[in-house]
PDB file of C-alpha atoms and ligand atoms in Angstrom:
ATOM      1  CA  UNK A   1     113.817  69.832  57.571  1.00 48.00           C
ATOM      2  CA  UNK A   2     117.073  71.461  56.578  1.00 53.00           C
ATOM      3  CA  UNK A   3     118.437  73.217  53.268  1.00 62.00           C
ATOM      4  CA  UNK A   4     120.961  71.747  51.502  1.00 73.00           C
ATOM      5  CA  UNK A   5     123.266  74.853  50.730  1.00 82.00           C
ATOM      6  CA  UNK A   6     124.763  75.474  47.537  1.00 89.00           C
ATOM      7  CA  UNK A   7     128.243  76.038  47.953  1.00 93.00           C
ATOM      8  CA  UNK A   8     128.877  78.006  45.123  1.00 94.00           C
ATOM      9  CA  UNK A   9     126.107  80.771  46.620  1.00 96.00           C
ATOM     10  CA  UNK A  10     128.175  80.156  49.986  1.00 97.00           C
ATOM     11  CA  UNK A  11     131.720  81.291  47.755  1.00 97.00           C
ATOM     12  CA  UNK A  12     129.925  84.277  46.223  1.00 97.00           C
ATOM     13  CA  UNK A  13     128.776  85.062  49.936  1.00 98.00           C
ATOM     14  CA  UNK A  14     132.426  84.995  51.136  1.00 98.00           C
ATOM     15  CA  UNK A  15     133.706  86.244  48.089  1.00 97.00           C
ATOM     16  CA  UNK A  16     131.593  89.654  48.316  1.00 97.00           C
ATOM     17  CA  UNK A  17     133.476  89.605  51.311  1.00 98.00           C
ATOM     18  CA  UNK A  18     136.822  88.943  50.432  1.00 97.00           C
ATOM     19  CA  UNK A  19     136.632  85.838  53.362  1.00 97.00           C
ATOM     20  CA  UNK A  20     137.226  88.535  55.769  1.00 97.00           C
ATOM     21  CA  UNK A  21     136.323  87.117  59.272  1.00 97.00           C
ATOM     22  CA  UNK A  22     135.912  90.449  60.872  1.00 97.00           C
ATOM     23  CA  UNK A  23     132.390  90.785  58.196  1.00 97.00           C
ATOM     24  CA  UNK A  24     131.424  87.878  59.817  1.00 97.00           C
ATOM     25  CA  UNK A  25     127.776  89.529  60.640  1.00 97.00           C
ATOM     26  CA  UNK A  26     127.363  90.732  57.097  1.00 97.00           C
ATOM     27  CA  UNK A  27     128.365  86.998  55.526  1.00 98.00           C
ATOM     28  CA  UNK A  28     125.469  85.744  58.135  1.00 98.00           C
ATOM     29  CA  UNK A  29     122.942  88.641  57.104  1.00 97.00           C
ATOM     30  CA  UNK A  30     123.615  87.943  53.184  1.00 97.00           C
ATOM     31  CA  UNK A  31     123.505  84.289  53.956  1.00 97.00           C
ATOM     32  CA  UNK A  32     120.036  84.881  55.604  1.00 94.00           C
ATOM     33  CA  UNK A  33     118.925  86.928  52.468  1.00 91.00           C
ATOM     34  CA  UNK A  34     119.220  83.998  50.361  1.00 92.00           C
ATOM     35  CA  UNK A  35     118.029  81.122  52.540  1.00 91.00           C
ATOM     36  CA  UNK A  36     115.743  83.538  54.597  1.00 87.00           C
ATOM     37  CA  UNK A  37     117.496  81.664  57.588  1.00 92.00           C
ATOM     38  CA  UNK A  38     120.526  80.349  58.579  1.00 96.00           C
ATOM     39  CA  UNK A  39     121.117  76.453  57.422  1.00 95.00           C
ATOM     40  CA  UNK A  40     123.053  74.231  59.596  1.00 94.00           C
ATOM     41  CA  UNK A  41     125.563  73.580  57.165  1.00 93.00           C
ATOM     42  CA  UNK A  42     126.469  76.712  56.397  1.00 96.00           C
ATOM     43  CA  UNK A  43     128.549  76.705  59.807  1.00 97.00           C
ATOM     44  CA  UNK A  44     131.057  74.052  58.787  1.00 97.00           C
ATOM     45  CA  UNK A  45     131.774  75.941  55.139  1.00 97.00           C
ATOM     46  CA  UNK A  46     132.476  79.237  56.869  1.00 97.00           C
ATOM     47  CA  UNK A  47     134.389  78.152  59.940  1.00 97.00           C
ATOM     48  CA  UNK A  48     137.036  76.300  57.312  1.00 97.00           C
ATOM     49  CA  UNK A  49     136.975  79.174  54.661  1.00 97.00           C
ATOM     50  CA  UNK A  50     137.385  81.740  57.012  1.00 97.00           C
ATOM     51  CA  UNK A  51     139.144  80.348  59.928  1.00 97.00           C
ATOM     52  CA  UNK A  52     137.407  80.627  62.679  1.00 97.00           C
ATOM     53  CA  UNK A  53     135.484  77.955  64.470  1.00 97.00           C
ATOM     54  CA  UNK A  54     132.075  76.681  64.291  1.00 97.00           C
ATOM     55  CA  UNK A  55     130.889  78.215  67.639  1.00 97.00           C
ATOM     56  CA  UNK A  56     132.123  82.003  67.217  1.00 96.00           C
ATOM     57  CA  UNK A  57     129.853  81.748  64.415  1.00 97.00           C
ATOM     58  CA  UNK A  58     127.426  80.375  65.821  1.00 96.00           C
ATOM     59  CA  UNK A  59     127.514  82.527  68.930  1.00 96.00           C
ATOM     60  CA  UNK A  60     126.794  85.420  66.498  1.00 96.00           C
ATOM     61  CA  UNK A  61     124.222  83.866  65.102  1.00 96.00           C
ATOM     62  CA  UNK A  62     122.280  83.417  68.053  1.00 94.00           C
ATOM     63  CA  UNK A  63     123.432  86.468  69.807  1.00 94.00           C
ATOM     64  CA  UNK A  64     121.765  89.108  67.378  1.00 91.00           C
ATOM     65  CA  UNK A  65     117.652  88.436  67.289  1.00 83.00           C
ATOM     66  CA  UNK A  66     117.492  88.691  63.518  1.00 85.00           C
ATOM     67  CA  UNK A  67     119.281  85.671  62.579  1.00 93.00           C
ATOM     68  CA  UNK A  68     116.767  82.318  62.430  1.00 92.00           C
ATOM     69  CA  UNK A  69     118.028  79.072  62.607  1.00 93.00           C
ATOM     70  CA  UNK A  70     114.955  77.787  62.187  1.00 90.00           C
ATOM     71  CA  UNK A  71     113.234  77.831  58.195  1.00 91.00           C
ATOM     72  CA  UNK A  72     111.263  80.799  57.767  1.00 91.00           C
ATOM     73  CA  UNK A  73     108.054  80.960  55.672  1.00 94.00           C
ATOM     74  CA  UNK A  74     107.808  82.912  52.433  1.00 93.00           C
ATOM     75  CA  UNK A  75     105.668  85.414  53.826  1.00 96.00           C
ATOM     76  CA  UNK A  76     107.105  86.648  57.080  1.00 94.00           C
ATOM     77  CA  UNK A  77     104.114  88.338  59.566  1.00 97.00           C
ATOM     78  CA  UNK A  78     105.410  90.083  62.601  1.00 96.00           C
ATOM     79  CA  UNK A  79     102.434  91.057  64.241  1.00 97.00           C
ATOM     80  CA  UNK A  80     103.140  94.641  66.447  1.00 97.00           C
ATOM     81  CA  UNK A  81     102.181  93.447  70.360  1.00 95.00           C
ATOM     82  CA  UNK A  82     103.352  96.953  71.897  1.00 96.00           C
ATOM     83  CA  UNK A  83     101.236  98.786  74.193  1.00 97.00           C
ATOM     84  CA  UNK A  84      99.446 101.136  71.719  1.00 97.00           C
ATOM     85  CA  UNK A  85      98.465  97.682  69.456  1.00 97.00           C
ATOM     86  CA  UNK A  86      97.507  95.741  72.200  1.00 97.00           C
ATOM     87  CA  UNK A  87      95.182  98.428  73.687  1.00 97.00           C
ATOM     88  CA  UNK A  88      93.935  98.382  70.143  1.00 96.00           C
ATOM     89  CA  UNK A  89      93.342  94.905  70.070  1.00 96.00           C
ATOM     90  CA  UNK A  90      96.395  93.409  68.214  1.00 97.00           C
ATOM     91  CA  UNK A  91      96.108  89.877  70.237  1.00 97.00           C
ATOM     92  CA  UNK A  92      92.181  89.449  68.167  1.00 97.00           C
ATOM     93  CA  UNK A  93      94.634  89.784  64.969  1.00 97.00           C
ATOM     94  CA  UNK A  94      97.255  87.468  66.211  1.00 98.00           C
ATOM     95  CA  UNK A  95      94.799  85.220  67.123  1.00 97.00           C
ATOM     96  CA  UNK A  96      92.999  84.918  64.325  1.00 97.00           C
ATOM     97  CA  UNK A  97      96.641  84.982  62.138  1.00 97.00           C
ATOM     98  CA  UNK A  98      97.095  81.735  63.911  1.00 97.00           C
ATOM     99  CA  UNK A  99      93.894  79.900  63.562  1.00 97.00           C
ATOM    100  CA  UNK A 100      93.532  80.304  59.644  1.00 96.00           C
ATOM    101  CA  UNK A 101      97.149  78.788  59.726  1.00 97.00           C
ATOM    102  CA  UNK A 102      97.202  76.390  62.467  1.00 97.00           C
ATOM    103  CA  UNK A 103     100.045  78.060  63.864  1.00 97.00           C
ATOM    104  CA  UNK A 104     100.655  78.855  67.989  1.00 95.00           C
ATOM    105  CA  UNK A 105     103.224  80.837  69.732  1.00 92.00           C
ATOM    106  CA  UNK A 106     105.190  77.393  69.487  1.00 92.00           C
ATOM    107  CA  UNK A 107     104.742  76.460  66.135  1.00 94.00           C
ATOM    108  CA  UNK A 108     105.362  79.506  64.244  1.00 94.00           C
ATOM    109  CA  UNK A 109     105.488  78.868  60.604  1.00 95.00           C
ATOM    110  CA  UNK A 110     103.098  76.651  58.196  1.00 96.00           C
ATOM    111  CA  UNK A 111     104.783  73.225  56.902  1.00 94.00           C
ATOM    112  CA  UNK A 112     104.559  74.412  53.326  1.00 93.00           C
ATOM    113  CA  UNK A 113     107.032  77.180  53.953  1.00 93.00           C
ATOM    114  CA  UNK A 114     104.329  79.751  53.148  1.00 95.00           C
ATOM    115  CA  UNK A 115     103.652  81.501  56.476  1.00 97.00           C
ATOM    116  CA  UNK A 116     105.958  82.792  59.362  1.00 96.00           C
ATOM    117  CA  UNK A 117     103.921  84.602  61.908  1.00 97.00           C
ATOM    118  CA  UNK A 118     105.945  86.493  64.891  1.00 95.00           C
ATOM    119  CA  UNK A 119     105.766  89.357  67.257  1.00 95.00           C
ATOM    120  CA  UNK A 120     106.976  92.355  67.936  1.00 94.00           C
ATOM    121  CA  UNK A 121     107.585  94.782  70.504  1.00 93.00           C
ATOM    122  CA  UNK A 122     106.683  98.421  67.933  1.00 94.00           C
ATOM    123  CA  UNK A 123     107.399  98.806  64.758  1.00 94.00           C
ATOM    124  CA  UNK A 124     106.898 102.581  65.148  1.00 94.00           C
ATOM    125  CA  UNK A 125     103.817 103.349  63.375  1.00 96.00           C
ATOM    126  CA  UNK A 126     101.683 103.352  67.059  1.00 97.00           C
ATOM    127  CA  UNK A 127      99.200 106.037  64.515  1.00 96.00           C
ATOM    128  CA  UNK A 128      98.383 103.208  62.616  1.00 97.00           C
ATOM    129  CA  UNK A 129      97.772 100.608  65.141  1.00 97.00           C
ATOM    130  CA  UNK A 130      97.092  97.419  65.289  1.00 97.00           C
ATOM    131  CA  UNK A 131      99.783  96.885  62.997  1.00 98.00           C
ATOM    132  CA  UNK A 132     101.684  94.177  61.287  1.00 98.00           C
ATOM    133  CA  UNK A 133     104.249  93.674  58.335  1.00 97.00           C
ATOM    134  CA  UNK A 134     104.507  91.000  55.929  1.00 97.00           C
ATOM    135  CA  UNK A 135     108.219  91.112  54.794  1.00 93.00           C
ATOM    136  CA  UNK A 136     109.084  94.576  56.228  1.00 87.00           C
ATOM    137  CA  UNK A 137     106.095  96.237  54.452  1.00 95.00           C
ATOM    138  CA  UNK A 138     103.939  98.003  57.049  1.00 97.00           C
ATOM    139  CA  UNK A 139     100.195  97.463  57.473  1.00 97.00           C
ATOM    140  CA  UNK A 140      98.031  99.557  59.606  1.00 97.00           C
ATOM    141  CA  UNK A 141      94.765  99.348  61.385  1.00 97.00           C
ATOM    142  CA  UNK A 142      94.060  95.795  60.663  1.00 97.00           C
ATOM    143  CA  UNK A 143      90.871  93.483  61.982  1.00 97.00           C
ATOM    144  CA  UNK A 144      90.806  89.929  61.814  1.00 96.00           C
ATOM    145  CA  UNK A 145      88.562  90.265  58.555  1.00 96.00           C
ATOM    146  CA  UNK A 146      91.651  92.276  56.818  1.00 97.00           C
ATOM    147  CA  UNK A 147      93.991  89.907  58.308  1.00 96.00           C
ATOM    148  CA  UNK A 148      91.397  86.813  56.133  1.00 96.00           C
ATOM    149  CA  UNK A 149      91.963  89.023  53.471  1.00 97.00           C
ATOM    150  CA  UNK A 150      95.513  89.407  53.389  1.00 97.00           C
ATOM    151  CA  UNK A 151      95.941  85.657  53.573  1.00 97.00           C
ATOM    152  CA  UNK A 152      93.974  85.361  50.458  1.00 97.00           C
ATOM    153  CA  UNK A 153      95.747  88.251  49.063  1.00 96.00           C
ATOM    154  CA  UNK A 154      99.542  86.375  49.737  1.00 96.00           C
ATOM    155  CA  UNK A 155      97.777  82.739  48.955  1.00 94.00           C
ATOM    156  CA  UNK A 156      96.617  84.235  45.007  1.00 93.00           C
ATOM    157  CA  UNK A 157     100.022  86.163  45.117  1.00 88.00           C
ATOM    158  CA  UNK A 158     102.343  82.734  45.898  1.00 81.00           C
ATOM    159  CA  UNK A 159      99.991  81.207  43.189  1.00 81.00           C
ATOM    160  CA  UNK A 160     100.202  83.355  40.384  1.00 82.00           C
ATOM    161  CA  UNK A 161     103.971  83.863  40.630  1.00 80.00           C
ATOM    162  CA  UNK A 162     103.987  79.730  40.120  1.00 77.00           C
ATOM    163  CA  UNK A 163     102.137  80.277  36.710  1.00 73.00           C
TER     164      UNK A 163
HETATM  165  S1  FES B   1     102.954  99.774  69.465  1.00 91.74           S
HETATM  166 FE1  FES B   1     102.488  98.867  67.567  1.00 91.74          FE
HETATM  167  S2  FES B   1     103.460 100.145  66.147  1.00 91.74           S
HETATM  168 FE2  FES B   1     104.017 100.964  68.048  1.00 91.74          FE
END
């Protein structure tokens, strides 16, 4: 499955810009922002508006860990695997992340586009461990009831902003 970009979003991108090549990173982070990846088409469009070929870009975008190529769910779960999580039990939240959404450490996010779940090394709130975020929003000493919860939480969330 791939986006089809809108290239007038794309202009506004570069625009904001001022096609500058040397903001290259800050085109791909905006781009991300609105696509919550990084479309394949978007490499094309930049390399001929800014003048620079298809693989510097996308050697940047593979080169710095926060760019996806890959769609991303709406809701983005990073669960925290670093040592003061997993001695509190973070793989039992993980675990159970991934059963409720069918999802394994090679299939990370749900075919509707709802869920992304992830990993990651701290996020820096060890006191609060086992921790996740959803979108950059920390969450602290979860179980795998709370993590049930949240998921209902998001689900009636995603549902009532459709109303
Ligand atoms: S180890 Fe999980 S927040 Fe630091």
């Amino acid at each position: 499955m791939d986006t089809q970009c809108d290239h007038k979003i794309l202009d506004e991108i570069l625009e904001k810009h001022q096609y500058n090549p040397g903001n290259i990173i800050a085109i791909l982070q905006d781009t991300q922002e609105v696509y919550r990846y990084l479309p394949k088409d978007i490499f094309p469009y930049y390399s001929d508006r800014l003048g620079i070929s298809q693989a510097q870009i996308f050697s940047i975008a593979t080169f710095y860990e926060n760019f996806s190529l890959e769609p991303k769910g709406k809701y983005v779960i990073k669960v925290c695997d670093g040592t003061a999580c997993h001695v509190r039990k973070s793989a039992a939240i993980l675990d159970q992340l991934r059963k409720e959404l069918g999802l394994s450490s090679a299939k990370k996010t749900t075919g509707d586009l709802l869920f992304t779940v992830e990993t990651v090394s701290c996020l820096g709130a060890c006191g609060l461990a086992p921790t996740l975020t959803v979108n950059d929003q920390v969450m602290g000493m979860m179980t795998p009831q709370k993590v049930t919860d949240l998921l209902v939480t998001l689900r009636e969330e995603k549902a009532d902003a459709e109303m």
